[in-house]
CSV table of N, CA and C in Angstrom, one decimal:
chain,number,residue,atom,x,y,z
B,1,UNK,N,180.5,75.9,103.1
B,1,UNK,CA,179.7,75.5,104.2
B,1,UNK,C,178.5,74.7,103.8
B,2,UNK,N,177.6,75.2,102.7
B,2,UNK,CA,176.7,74.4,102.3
B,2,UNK,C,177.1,74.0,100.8
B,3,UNK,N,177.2,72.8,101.4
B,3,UNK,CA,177.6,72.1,100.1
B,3,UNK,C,176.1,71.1,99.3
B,4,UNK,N,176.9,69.9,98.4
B,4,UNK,CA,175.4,69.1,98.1
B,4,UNK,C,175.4,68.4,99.6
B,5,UNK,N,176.3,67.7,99.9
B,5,UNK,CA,176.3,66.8,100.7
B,5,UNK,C,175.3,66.6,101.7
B,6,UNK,N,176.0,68.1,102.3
B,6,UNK,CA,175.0,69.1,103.7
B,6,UNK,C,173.1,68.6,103.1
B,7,UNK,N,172.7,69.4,102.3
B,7,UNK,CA,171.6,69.7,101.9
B,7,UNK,C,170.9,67.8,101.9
B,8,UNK,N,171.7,67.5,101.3
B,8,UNK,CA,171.4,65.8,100.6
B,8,UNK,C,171.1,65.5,102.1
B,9,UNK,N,171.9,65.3,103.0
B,9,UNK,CA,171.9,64.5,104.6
B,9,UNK,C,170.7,65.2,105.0
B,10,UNK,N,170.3,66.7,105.1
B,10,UNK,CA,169.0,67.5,105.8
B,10,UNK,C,168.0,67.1,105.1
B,11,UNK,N,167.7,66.6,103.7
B,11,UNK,CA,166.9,66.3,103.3
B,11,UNK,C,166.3,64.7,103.3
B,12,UNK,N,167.2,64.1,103.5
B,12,UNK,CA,167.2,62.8,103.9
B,12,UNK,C,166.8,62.5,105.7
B,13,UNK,N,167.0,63.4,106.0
B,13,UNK,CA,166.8,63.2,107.9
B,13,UNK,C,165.2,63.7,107.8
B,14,UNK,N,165.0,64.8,107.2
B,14,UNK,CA,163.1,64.9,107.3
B,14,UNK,C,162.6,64.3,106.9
B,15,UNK,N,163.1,63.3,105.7
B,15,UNK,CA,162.3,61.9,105.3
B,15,UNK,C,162.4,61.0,106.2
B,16,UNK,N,163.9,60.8,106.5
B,16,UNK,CA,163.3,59.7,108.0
B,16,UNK,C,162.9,60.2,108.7
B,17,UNK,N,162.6,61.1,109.4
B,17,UNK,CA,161.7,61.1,110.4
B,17,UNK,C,160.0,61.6,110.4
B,18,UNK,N,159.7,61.9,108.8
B,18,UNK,CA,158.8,61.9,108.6
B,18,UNK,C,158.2,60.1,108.9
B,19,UNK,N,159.0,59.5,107.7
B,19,UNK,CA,159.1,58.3,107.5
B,19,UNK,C,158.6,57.1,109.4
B,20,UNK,N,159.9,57.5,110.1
B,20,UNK,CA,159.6,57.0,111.2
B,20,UNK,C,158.1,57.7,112.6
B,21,UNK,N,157.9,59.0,111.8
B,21,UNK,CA,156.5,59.5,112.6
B,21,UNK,C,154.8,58.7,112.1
B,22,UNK,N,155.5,58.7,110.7
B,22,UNK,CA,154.3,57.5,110.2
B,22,UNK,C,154.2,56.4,110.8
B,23,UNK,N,155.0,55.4,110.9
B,23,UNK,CA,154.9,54.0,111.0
B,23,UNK,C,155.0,54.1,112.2
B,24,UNK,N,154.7,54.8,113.3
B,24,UNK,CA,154.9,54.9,114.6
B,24,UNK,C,153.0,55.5,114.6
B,25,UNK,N,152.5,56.0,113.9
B,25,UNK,CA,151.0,55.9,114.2
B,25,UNK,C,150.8,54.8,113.0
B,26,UNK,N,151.0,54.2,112.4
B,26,UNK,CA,150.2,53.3,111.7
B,26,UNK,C,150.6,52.0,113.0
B,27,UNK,N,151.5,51.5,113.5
B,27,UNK,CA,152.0,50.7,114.7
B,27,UNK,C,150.6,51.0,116.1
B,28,UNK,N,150.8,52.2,116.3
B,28,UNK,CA,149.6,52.6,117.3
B,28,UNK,C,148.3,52.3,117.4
B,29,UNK,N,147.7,52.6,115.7
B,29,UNK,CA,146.7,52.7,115.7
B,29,UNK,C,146.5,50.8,115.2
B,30,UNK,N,147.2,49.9,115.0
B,30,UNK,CA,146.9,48.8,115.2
B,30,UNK,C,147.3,48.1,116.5
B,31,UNK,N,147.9,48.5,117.6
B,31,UNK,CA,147.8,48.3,119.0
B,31,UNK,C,146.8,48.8,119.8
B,32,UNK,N,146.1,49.8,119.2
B,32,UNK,CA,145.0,50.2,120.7
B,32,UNK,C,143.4,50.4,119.8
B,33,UNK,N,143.9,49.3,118.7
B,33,UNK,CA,142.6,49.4,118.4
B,33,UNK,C,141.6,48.5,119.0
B,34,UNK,N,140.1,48.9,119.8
B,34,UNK,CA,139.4,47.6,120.9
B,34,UNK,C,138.8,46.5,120.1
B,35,UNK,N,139.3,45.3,120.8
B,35,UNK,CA,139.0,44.1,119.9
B,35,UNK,C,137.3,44.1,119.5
B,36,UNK,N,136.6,44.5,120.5
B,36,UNK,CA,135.1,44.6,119.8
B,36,UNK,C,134.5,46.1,119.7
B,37,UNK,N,135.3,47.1,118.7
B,37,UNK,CA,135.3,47.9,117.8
B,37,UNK,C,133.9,47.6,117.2
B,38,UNK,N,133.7,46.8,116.5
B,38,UNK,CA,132.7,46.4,116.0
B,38,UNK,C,131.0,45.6,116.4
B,39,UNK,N,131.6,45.6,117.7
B,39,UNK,CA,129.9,45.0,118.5
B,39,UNK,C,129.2,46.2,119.0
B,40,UNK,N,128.0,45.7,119.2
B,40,UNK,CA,127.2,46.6,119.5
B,40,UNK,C,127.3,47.0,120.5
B,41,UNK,N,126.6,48.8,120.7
B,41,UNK,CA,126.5,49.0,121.8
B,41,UNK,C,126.0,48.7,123.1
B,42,UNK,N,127.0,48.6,124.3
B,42,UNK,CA,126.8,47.7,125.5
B,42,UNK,C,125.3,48.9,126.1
B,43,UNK,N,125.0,49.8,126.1
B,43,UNK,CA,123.9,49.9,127.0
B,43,UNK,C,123.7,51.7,126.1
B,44,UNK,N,122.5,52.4,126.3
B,44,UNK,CA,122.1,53.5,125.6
B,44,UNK,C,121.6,54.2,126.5
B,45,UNK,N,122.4,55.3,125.7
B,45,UNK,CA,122.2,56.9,127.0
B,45,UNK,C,120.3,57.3,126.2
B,46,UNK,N,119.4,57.6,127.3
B,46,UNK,CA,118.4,58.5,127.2
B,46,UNK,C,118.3,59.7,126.7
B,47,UNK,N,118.7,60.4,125.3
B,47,UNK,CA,118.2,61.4,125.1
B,47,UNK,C,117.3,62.3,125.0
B,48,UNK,N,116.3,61.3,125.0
B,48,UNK,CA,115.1,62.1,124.3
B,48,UNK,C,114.7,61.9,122.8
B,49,UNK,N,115.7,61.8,122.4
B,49,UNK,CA,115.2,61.9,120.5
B,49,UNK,C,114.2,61.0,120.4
B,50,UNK,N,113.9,59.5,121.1
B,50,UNK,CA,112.9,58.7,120.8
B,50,UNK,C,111.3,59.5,121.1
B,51,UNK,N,111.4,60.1,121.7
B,51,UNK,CA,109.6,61.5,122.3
B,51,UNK,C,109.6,62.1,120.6
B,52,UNK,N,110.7,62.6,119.6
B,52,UNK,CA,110.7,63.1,118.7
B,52,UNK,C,109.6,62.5,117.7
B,53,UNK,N,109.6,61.0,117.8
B,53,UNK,CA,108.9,60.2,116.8
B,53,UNK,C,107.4,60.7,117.5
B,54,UNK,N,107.0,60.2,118.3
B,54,UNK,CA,105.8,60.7,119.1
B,54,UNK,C,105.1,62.1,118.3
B,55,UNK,N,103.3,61.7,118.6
B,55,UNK,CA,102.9,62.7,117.5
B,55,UNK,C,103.1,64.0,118.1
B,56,UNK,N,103.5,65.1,117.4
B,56,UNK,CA,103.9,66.3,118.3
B,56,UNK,C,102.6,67.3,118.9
B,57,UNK,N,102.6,67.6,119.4
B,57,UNK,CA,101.5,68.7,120.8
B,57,UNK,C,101.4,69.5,119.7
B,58,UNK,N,100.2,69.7,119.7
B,58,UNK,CA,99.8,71.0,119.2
B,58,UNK,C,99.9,72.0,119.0
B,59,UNK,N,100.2,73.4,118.8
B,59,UNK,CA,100.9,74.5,119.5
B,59,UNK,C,99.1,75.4,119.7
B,60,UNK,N,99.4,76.2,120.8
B,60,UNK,CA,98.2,76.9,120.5
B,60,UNK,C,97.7,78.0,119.3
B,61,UNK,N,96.6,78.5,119.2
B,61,UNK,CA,96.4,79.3,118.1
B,61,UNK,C,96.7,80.7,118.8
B,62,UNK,N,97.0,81.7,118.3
B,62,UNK,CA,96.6,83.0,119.0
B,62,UNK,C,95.5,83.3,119.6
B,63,UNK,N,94.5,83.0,119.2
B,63,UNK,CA,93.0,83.0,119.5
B,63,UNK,C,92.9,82.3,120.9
B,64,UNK,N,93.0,80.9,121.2
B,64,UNK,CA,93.2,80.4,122.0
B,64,UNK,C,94.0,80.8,123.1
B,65,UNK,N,95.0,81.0,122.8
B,65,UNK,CA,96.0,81.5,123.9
B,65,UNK,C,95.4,83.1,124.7
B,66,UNK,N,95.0,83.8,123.6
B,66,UNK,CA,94.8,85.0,123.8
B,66,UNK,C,93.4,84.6,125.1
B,67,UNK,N,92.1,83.9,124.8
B,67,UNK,CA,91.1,83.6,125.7
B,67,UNK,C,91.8,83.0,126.7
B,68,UNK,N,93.3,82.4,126.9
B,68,UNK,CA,93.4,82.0,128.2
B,68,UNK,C,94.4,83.2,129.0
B,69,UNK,N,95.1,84.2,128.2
B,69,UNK,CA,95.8,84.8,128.2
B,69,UNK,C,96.1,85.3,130.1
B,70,UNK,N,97.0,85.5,130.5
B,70,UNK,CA,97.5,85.9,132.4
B,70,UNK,C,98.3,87.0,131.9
B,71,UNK,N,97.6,88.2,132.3
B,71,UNK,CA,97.5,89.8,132.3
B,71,UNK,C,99.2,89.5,133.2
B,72,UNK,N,99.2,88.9,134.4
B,72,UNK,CA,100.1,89.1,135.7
B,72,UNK,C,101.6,88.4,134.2
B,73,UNK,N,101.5,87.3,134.0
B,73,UNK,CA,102.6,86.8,133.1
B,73,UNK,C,102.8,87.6,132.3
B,74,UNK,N,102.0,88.3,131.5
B,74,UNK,CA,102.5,89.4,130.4
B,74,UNK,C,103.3,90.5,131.4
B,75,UNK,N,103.0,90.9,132.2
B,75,UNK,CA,103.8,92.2,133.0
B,75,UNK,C,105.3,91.2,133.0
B,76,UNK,N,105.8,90.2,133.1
B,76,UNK,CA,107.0,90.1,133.1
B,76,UNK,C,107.4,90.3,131.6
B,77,UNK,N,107.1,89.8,130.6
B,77,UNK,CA,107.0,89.7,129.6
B,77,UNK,C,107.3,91.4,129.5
B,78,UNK,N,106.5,92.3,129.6
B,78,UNK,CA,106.5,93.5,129.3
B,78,UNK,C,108.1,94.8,129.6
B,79,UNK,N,108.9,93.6,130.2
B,79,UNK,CA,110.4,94.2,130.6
B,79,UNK,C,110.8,94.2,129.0
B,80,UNK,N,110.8,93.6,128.3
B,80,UNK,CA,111.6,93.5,127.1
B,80,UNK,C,111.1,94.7,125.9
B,81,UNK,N,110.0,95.3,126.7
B,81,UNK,CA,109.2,96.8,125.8
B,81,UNK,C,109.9,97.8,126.3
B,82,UNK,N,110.1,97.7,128.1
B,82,UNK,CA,109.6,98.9,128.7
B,82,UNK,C,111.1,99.6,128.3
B,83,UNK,N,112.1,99.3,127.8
B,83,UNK,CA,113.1,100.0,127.6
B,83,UNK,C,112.8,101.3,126.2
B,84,UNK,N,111.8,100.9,125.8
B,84,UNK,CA,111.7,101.7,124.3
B,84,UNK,C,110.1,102.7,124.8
B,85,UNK,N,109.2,101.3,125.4
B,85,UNK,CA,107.5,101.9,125.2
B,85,UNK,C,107.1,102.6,126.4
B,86,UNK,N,106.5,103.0,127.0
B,86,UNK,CA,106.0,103.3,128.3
B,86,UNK,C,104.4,103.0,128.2
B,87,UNK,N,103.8,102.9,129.3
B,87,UNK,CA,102.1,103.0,129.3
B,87,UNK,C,101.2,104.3,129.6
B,88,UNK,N,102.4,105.1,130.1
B,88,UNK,CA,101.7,106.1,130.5
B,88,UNK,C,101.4,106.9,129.0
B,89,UNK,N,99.5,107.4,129.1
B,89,UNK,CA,99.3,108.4,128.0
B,89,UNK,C,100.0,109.5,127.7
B,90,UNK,N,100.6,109.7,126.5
B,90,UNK,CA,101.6,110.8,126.0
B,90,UNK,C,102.9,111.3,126.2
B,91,UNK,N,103.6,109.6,127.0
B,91,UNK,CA,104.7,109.4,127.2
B,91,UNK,C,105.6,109.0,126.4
B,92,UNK,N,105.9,109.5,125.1
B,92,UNK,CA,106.8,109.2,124.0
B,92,UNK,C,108.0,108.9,124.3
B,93,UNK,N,108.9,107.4,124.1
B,93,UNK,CA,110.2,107.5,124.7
B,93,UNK,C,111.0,107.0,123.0
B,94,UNK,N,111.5,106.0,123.1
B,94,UNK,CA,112.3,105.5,121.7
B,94,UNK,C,111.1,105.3,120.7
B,95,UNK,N,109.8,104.8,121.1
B,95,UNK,CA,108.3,104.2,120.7
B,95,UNK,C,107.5,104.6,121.4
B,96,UNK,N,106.9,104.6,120.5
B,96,UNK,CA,105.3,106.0,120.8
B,96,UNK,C,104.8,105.1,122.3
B,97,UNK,N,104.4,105.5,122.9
B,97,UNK,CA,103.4,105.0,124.1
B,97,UNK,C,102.1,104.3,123.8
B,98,UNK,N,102.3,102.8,124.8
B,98,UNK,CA,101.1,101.6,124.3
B,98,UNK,C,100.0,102.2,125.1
B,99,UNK,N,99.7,102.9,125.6
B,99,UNK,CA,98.6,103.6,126.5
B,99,UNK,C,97.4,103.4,125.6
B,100,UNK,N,96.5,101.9,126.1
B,100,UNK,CA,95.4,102.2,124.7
B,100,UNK,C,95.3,102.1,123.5
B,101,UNK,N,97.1,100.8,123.0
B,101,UNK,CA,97.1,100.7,121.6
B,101,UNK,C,95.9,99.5,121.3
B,102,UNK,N,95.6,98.6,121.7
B,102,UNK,CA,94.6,98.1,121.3
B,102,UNK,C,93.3,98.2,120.7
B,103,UNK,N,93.3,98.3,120.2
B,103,UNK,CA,92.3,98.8,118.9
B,103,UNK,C,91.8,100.4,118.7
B,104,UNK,N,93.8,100.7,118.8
B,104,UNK,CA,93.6,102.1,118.4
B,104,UNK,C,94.0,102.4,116.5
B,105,UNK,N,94.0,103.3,116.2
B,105,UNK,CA,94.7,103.0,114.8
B,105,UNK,C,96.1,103.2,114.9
B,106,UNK,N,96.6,102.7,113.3
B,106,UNK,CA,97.9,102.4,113.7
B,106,UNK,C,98.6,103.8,113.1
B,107,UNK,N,99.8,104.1,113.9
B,107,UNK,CA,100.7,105.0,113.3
B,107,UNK,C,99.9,106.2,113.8
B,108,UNK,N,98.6,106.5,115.1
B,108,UNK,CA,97.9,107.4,115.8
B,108,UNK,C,98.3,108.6,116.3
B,109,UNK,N,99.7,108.4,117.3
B,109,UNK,CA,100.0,109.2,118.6
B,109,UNK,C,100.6,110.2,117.6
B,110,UNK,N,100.2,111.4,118.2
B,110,UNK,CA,100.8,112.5,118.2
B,110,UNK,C,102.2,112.9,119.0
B,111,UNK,N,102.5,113.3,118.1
B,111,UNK,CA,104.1,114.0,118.2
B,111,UNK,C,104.9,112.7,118.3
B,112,UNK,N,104.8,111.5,117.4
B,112,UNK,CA,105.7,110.9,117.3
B,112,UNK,C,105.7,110.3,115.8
B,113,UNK,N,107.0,110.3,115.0
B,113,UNK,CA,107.7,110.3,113.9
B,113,UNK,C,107.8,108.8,113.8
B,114,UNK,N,106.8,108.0,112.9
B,114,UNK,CA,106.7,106.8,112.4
B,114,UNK,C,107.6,106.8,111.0
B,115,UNK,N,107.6,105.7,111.1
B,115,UNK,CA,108.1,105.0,109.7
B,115,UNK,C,107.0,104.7,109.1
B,116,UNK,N,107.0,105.3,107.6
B,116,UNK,CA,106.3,104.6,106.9
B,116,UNK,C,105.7,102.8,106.5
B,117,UNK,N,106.4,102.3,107.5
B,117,UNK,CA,106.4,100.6,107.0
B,117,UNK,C,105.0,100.1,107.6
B,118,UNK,N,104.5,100.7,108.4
B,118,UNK,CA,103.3,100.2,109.3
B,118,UNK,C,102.0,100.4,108.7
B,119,UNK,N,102.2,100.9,107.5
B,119,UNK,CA,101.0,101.0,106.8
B,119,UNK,C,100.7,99.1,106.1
B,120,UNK,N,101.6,98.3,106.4
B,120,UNK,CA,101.9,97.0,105.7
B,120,UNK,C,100.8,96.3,106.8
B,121,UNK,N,101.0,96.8,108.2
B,121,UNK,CA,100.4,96.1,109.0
B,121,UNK,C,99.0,96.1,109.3
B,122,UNK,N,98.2,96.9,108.7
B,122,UNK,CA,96.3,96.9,108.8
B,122,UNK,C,96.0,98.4,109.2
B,123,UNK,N,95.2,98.4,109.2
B,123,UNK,CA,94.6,99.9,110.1
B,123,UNK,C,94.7,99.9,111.7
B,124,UNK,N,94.2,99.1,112.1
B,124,UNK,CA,93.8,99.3,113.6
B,124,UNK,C,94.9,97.7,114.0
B,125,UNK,N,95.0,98.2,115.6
B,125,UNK,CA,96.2,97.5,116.4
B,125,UNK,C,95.3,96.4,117.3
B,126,UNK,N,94.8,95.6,116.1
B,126,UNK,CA,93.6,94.6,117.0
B,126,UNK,C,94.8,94.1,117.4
B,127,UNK,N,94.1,92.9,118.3
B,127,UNK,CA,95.1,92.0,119.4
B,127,UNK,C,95.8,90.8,118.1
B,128,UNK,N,95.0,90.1,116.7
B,128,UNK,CA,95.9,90.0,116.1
B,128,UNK,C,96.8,90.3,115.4
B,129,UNK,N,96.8,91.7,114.9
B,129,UNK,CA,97.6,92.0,114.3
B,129,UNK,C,98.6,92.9,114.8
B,130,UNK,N,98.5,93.2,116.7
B,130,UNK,CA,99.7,93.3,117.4
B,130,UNK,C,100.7,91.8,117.9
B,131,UNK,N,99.9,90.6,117.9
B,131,UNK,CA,100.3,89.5,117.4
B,131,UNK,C,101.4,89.1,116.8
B,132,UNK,N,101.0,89.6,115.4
B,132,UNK,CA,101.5,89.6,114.1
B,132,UNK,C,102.9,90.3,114.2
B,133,UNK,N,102.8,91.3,114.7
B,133,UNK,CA,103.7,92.3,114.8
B,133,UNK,C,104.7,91.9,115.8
B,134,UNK,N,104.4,92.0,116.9
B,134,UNK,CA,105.2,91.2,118.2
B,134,UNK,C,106.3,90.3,117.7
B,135,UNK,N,105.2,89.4,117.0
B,135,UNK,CA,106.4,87.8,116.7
B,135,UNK,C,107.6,88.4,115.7
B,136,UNK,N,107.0,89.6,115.0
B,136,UNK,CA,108.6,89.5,114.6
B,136,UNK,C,108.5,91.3,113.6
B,137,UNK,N,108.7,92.4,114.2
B,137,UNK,CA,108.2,93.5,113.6
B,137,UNK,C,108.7,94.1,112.0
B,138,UNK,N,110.2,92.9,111.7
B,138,UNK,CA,110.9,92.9,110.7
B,138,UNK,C,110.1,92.2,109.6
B,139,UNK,N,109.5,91.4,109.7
B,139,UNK,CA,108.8,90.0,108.7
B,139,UNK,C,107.7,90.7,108.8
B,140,UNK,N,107.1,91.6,109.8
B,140,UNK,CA,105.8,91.9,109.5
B,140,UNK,C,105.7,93.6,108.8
B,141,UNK,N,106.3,94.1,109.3
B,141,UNK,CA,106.0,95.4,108.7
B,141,UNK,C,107.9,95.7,108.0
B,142,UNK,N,108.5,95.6,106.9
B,142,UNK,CA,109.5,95.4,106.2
B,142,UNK,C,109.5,96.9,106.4
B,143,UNK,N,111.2,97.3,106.7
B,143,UNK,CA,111.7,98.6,106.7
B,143,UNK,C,111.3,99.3,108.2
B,144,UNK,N,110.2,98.9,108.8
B,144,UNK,CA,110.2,99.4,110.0
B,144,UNK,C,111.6,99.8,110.8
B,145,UNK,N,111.5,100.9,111.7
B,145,UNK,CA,112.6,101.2,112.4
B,145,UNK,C,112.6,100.6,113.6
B,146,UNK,N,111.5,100.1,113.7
B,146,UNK,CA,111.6,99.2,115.4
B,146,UNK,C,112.7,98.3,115.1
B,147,UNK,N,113.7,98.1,116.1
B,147,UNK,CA,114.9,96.8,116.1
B,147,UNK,C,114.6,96.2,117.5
B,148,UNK,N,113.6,94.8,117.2
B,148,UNK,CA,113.6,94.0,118.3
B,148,UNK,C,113.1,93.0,117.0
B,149,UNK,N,113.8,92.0,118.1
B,149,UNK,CA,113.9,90.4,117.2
B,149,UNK,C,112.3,89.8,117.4
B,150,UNK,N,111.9,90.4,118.1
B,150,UNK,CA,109.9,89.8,118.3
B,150,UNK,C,110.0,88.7,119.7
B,151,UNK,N,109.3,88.2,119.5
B,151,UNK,CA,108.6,87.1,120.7
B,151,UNK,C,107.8,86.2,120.1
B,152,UNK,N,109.2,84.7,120.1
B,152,UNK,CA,108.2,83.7,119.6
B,152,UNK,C,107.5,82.8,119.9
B,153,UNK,N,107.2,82.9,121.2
B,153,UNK,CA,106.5,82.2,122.2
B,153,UNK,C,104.8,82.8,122.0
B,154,UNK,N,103.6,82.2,121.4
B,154,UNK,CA,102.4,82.3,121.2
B,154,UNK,C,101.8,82.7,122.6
B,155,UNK,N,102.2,82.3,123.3
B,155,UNK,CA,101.3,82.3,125.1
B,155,UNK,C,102.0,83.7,125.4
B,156,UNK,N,103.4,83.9,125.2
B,156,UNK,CA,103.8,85.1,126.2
B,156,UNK,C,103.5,86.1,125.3
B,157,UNK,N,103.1,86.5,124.3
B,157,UNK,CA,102.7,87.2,123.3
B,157,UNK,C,101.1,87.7,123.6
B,158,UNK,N,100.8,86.6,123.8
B,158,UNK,CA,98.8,87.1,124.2
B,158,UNK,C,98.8,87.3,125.9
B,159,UNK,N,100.0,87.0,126.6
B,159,UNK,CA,99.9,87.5,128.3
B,159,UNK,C,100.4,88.9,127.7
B,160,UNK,N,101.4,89.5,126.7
B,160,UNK,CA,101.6,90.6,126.6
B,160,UNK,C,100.4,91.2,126.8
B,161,UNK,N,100.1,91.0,125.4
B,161,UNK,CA,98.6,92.3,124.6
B,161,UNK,C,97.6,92.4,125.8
B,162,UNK,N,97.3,91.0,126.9
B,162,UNK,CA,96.7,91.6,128.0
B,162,UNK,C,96.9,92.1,128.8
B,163,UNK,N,98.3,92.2,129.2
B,163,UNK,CA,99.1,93.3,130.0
B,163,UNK,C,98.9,94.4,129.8
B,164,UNK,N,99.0,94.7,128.4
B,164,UNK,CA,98.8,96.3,127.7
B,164,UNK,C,97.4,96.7,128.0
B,165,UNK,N,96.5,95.8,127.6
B,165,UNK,CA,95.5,95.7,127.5
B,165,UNK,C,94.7,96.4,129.0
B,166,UNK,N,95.1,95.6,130.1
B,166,UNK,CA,94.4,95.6,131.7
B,166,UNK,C,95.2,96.8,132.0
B,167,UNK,N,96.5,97.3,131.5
B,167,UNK,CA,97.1,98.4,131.9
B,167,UNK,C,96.6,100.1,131.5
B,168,UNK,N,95.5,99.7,130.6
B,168,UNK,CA,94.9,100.7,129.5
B,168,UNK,C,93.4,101.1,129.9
């Protein structure tokens, strides 16, 4: 049943029609190729990339931001705590209670089980070095057990700390 013959014919048919799938896109691709392929573009979409070149805005400092800081903005801001912190004094939930963290010391509340890492972060929980901490608690205090990615927005960071702050 399989002879050479057999094999020789099947092996000769996937060459031609390999054969004839080629020259059937090399045919194609010299029929629909557009005669002005090569001229410039007829009109340009607005991206934006040209504002890129432009000298870039400033960003604010913490400092700054913090003196203009909207106590009411930080309270939205403050949904992304309230699953772990609470405000109320001596309300320990996943994270000790901000009740008055502002220039309290760090690693303070009683009856709650810190991680050693926060000794990395200063003594006391000034507004910048809850700052510091906010934007990213991994980069700032290494090995901490807190798991939140931070807040890299400078302004919603100082409407936080006055949230906590006016709430205290």
């Amino acid at each position: 049943m399989f002879d050479t013959m057999v094999i020789t014919k099947t092996v000769a048919s996937l060459c031609g029609a390999l054969l004839v799938l080629l020259l059937g896109q090399w045919a194609a691709s010299a029929l629909y190729v557009p005669r002005n392929a090569d001229a410039p573009q007829a009109y340009a979409i607005d991206t934006g990339e040209e504002d890129m070149d432009a000298e870039p805005v400033a960003e604010l400092t913490f400092e700054e931001a913090f003196e203009v800081a909207d106590a009411d903005a930080g309270s939205q801001v403050w949904g992304q705590c309230r699953a772990c912190h609470a405000l109320e004094a001596g309300r320990n939930g996943v994270g000790p209670y901000l009740h008055g963290v502002v220039d309290r010391d760090i690693a303070s509340v009683d009856g709650f089980n810190y991680s050693g890492a926060l000794a990395q972060v200063g003594e006391v929980w000034s507004p910048e070095n809850l700052n510091t901490f906010i934007e990213s608690p991994a980069n700032s205090a290494e090995g901490t057990s807190m798991n939140f990615r931070g807040i890299g927005d400078v302004q919603d960071r100082a409407n936080l700390i006055a949230y906590i702050q006016s709430q205290s």
